[in-house]
Short mmCIF file of C-alpha atoms and ligand atoms in Angstrom, two decimals:
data_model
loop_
_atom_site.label_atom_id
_atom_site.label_comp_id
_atom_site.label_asym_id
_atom_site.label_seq_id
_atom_site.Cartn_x
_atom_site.Cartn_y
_atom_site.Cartn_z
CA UNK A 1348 68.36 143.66 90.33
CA UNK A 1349 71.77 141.74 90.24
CA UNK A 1350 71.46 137.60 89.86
CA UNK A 1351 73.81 136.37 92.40
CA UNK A 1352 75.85 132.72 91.50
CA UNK A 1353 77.25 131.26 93.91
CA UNK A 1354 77.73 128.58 96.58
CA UNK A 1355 78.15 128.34 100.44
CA UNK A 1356 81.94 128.79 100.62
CA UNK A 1357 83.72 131.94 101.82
CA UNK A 1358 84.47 133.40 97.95
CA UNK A 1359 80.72 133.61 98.17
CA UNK A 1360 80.10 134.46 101.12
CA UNK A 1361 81.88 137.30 100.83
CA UNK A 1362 79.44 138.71 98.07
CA UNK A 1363 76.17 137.66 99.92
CA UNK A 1364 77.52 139.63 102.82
CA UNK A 1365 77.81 142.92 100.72
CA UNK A 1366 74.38 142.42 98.93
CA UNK A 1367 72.57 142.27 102.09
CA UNK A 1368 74.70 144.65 103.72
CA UNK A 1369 74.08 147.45 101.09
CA UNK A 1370 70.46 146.78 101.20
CA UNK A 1371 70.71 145.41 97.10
CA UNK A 1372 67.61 143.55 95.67
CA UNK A 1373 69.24 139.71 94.15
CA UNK A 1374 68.34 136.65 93.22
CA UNK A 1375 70.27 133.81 93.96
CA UNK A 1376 71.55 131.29 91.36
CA UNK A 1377 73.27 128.21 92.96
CA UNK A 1378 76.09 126.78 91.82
CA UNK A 1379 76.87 123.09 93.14
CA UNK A 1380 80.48 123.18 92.81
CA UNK A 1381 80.56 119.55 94.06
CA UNK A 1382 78.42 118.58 91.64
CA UNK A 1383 79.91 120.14 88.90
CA UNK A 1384 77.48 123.08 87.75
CA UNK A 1385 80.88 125.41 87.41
CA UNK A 1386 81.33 123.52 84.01
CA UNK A 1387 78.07 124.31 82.52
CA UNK A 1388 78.07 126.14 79.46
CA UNK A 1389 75.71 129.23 80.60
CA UNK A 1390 78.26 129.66 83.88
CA UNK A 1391 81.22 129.47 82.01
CA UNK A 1392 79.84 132.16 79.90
CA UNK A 1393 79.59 134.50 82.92
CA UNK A 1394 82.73 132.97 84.68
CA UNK A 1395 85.18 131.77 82.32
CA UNK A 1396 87.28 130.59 85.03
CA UNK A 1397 84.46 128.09 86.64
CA UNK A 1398 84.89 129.61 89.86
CA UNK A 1399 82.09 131.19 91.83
CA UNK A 1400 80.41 133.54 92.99
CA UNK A 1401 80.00 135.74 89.77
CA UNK A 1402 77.04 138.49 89.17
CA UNK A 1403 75.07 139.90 86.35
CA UNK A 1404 73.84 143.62 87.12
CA UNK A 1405 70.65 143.80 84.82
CA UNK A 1406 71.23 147.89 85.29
CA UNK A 1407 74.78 147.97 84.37
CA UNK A 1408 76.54 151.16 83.28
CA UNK A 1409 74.29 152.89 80.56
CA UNK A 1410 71.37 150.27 81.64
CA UNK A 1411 73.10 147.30 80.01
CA UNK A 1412 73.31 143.95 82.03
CA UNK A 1413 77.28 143.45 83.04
CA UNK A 1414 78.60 140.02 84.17
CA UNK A 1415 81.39 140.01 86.68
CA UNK A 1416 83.56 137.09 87.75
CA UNK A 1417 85.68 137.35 90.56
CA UNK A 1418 84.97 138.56 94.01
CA UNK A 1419 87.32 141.57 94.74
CA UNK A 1420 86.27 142.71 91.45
CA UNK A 1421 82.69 142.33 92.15
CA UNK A 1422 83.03 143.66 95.55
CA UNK A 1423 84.81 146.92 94.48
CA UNK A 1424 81.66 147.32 91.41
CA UNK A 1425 78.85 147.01 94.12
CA UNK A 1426 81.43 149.17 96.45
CA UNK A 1427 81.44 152.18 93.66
CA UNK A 1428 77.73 151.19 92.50
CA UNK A 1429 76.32 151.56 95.74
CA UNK A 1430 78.80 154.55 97.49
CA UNK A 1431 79.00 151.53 100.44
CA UNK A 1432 81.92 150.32 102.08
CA UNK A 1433 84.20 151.57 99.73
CA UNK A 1434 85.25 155.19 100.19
CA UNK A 1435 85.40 158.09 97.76
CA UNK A 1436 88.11 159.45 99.31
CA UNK A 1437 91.58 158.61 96.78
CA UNK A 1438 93.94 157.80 100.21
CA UNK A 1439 91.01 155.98 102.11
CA UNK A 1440 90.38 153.91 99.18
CA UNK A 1441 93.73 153.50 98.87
CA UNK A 1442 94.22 151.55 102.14
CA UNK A 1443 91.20 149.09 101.76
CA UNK A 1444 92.22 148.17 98.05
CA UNK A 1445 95.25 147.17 100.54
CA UNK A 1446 93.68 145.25 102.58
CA UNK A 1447 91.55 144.13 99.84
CA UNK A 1448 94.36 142.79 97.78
CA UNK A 1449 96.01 141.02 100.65
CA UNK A 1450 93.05 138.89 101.00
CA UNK A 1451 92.65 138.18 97.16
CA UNK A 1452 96.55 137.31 96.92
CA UNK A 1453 97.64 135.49 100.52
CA UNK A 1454 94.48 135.50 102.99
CA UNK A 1455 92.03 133.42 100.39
CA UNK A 1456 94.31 131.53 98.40
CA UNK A 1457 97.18 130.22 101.48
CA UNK A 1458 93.81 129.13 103.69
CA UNK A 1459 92.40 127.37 100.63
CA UNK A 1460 95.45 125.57 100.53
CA UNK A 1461 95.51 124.76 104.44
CA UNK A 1462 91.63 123.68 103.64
CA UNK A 1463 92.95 121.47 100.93
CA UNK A 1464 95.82 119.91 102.72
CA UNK A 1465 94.42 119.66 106.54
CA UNK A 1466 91.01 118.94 105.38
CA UNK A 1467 90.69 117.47 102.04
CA UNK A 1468 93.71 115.45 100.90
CA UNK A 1469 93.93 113.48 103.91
CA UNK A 1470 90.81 111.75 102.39
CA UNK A 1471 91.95 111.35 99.22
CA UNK A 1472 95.70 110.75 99.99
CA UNK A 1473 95.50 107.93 102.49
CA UNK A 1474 98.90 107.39 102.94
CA UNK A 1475 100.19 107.93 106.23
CA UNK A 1476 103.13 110.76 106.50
CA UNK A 1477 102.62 112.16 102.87
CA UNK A 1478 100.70 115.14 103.34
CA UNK A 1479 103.29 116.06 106.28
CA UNK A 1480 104.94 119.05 104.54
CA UNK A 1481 102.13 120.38 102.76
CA UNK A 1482 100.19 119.98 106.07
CA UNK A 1483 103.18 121.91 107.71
CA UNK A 1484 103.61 124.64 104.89
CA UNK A 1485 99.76 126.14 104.97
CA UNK A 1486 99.57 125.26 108.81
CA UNK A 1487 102.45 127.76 109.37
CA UNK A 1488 101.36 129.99 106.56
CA UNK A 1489 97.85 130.35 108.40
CA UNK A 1490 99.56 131.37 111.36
CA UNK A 1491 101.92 134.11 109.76
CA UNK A 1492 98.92 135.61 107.93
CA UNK A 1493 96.81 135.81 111.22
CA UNK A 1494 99.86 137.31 112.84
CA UNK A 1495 100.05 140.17 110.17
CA UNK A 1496 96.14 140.55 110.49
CA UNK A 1497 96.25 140.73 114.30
CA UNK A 1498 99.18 143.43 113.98
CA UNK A 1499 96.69 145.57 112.12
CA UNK A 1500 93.90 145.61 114.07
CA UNK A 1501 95.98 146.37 116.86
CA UNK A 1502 94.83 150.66 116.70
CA UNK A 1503 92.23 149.96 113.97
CA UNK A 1504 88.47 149.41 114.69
CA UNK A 1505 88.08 147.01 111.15
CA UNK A 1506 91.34 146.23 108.80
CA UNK A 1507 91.45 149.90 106.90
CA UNK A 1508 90.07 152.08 109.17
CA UNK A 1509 85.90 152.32 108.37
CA UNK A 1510 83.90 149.13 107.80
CA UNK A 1511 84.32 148.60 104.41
CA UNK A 1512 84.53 145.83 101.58
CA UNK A 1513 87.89 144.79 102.51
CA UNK A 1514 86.61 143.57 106.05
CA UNK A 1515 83.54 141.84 103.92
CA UNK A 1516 86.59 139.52 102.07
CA UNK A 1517 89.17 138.46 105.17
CA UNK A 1518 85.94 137.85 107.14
CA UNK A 1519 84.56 134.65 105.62
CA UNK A 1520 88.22 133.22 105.38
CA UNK A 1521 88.31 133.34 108.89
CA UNK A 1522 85.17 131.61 109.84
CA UNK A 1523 86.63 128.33 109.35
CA UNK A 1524 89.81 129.44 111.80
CA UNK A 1525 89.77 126.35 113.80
CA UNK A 1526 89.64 124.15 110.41
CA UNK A 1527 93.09 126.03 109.53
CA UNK A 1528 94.47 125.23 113.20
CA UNK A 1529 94.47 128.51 114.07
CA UNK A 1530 93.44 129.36 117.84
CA UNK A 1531 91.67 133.05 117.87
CA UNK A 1532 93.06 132.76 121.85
CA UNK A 1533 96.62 133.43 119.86
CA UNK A 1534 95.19 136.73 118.23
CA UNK A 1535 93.03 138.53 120.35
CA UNK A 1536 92.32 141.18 118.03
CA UNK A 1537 91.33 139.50 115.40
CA UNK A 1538 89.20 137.91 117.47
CA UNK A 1539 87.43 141.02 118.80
CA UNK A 1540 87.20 142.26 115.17
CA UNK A 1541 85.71 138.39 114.05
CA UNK A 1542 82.74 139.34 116.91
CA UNK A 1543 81.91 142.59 116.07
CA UNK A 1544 81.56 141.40 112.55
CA UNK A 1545 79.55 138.38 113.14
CA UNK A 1546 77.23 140.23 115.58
CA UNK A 1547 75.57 142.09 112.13
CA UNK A 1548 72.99 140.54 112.01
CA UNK A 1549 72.99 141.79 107.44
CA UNK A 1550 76.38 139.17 107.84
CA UNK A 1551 74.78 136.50 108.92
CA UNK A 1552 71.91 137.08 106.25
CA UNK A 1553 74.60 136.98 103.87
CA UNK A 1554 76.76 134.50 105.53
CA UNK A 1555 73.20 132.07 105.16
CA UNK A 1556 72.42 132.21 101.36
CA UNK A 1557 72.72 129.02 100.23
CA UNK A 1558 73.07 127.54 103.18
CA UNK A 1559 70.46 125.07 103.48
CA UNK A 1560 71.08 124.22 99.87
CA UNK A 1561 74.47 122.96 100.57
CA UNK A 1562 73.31 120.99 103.67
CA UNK A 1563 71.15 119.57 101.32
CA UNK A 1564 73.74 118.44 98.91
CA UNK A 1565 76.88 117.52 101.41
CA UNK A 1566 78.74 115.64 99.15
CA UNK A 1567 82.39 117.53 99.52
CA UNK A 1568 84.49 114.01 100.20
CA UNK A 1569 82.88 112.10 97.44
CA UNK A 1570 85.46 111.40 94.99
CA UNK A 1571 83.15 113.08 92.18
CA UNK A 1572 83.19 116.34 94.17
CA UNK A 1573 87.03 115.93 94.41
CA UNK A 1574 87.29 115.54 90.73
CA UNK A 1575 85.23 118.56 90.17
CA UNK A 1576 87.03 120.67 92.59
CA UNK A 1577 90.64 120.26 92.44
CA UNK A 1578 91.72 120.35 88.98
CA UNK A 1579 90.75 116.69 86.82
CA UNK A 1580 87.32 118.32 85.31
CA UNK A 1581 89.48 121.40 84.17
CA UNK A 1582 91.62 119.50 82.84
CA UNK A 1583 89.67 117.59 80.74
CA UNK A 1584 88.07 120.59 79.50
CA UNK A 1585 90.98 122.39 78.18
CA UNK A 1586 92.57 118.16 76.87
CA UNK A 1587 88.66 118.77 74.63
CA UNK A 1588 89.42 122.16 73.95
CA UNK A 1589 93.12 121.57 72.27
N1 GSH B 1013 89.84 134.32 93.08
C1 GSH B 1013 88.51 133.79 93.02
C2 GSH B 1013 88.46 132.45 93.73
C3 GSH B 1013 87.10 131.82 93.61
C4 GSH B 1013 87.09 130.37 94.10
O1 GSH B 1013 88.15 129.76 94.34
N2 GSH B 1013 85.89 129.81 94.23
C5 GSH B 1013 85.74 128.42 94.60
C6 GSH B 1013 84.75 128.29 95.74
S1 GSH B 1013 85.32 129.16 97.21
C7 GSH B 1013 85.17 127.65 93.41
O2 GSH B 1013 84.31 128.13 92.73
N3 GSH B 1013 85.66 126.44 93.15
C8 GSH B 1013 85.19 125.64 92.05
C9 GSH B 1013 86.27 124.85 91.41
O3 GSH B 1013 87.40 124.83 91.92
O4 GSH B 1013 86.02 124.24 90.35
C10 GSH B 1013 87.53 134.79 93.67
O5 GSH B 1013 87.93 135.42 94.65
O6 GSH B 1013 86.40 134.94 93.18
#
């Protein structure tokens, strides 16, 4: 049994894809990130960083719970755990750790900054012209990383060959393509590879957790939820902590 914290966002949605996927039993824990349930005391205890998703296996190695914090890191666990989507073979798993680490270091982290800038700021920064060259940095960023994506899929079914947990981490990030400006017209092959993927009908089970929960909450523009999110609550912790 492995308790599952998270949100809807695509860092979790990448995790509730490979639970359902491999077939795992879970229960879900959510964490309103909006509302500021990353700060609690039992979270942080499990995910130091106050980001989600995070896990506890209650069957760990040598039947001990294990708490894991971040998602390529979780996804590689559940990948060896299970003998899913993450191949035995040393040169096979070499290429999705690849693929895997492209979307922990550029994929994720340059289209949470397009989010932030096309999406967010422009609510909280209302003057007019600021946000230009941010806007214009992760706009063009996007675009680059799609190209590099598109390249790859070019002779390759999914991004390292098999299906594996590498496809389960670019995947989400792409779901909000049009948010990032980008135009899946421009990159037909990621677009056939987005279809196949969404057509699993274990992704969209996964893609769902939570779902209702945060259409329940919508509160992403408030300025409390901006707090909480981009950096002031952290702050404050560690201002407490010295
Ligand atoms: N590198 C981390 C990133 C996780 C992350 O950024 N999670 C976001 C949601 S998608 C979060 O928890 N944000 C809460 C906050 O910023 O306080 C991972 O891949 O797990």
């Amino acid at each position: 049994m492995i308790d599952f914290y998270s949100w809807w966002t695509p860092n979790g949605w990448k995790i509730g894809i490979m639970l359902e996927e491999c077939g795992l039993e879970y229960t879900v824990h959510p964490v309103n990130i909006g509302a500021g349930d990353q700060f609690s005391d039992e979270f942080l205890k499990i995910s130091p960083n106050n980001r989600i998703p995070a896990i506890v296996d209650r069957d760990g190695p040598g039947g001990k719970p294990l708490s894991i914090f971040e998602s390529g890191a979780i996804l590689q666990y559940l990948g060896r755990k299970t003998g899913k989507f993450y191949p035995g073979d040393e040169a096979a798993r070499a290429k999705v750790d690849e693929w895997l680490m492209w979307q922990m270091g550029g994929f994720g982290p340059m289209l949470g900054q397009a989010h932030h800038f096309l999406l967010y700021a422009p609510n909280i920064e209302k003057r007019e012209g600021a946000l230009d060259y941010g806007q214009n940095r992760y706009r063009n960023e996007a675009h680059r990383l799609y190209g590099i994506l598109d390249d790859q899929l070019t002779d390759n079914e999914f991004v390292a060959g098999e299906l594996s947990i590498a496809d389960f981490a670019i995947y989400p990030w792409a779901i909000p393509h049009k948010l990032q400006d980008v135009d899946f017209d421009e990159f037909p092959n990621v677009n056939r590879w987005f279809e196949t993927l969404r057509a699993r009908p274990k992704v969209q089970a996964g893609y769902n957790i939570l779902k209702k929960e945060r259409d329940e909450a919508r509160e992403l523009a408030s300025d409390e939820a901006a707090k909480n999110l981009f950096g002031a609550k952290q702050m404050e912790r560690h201002r407490k902590a010295d």
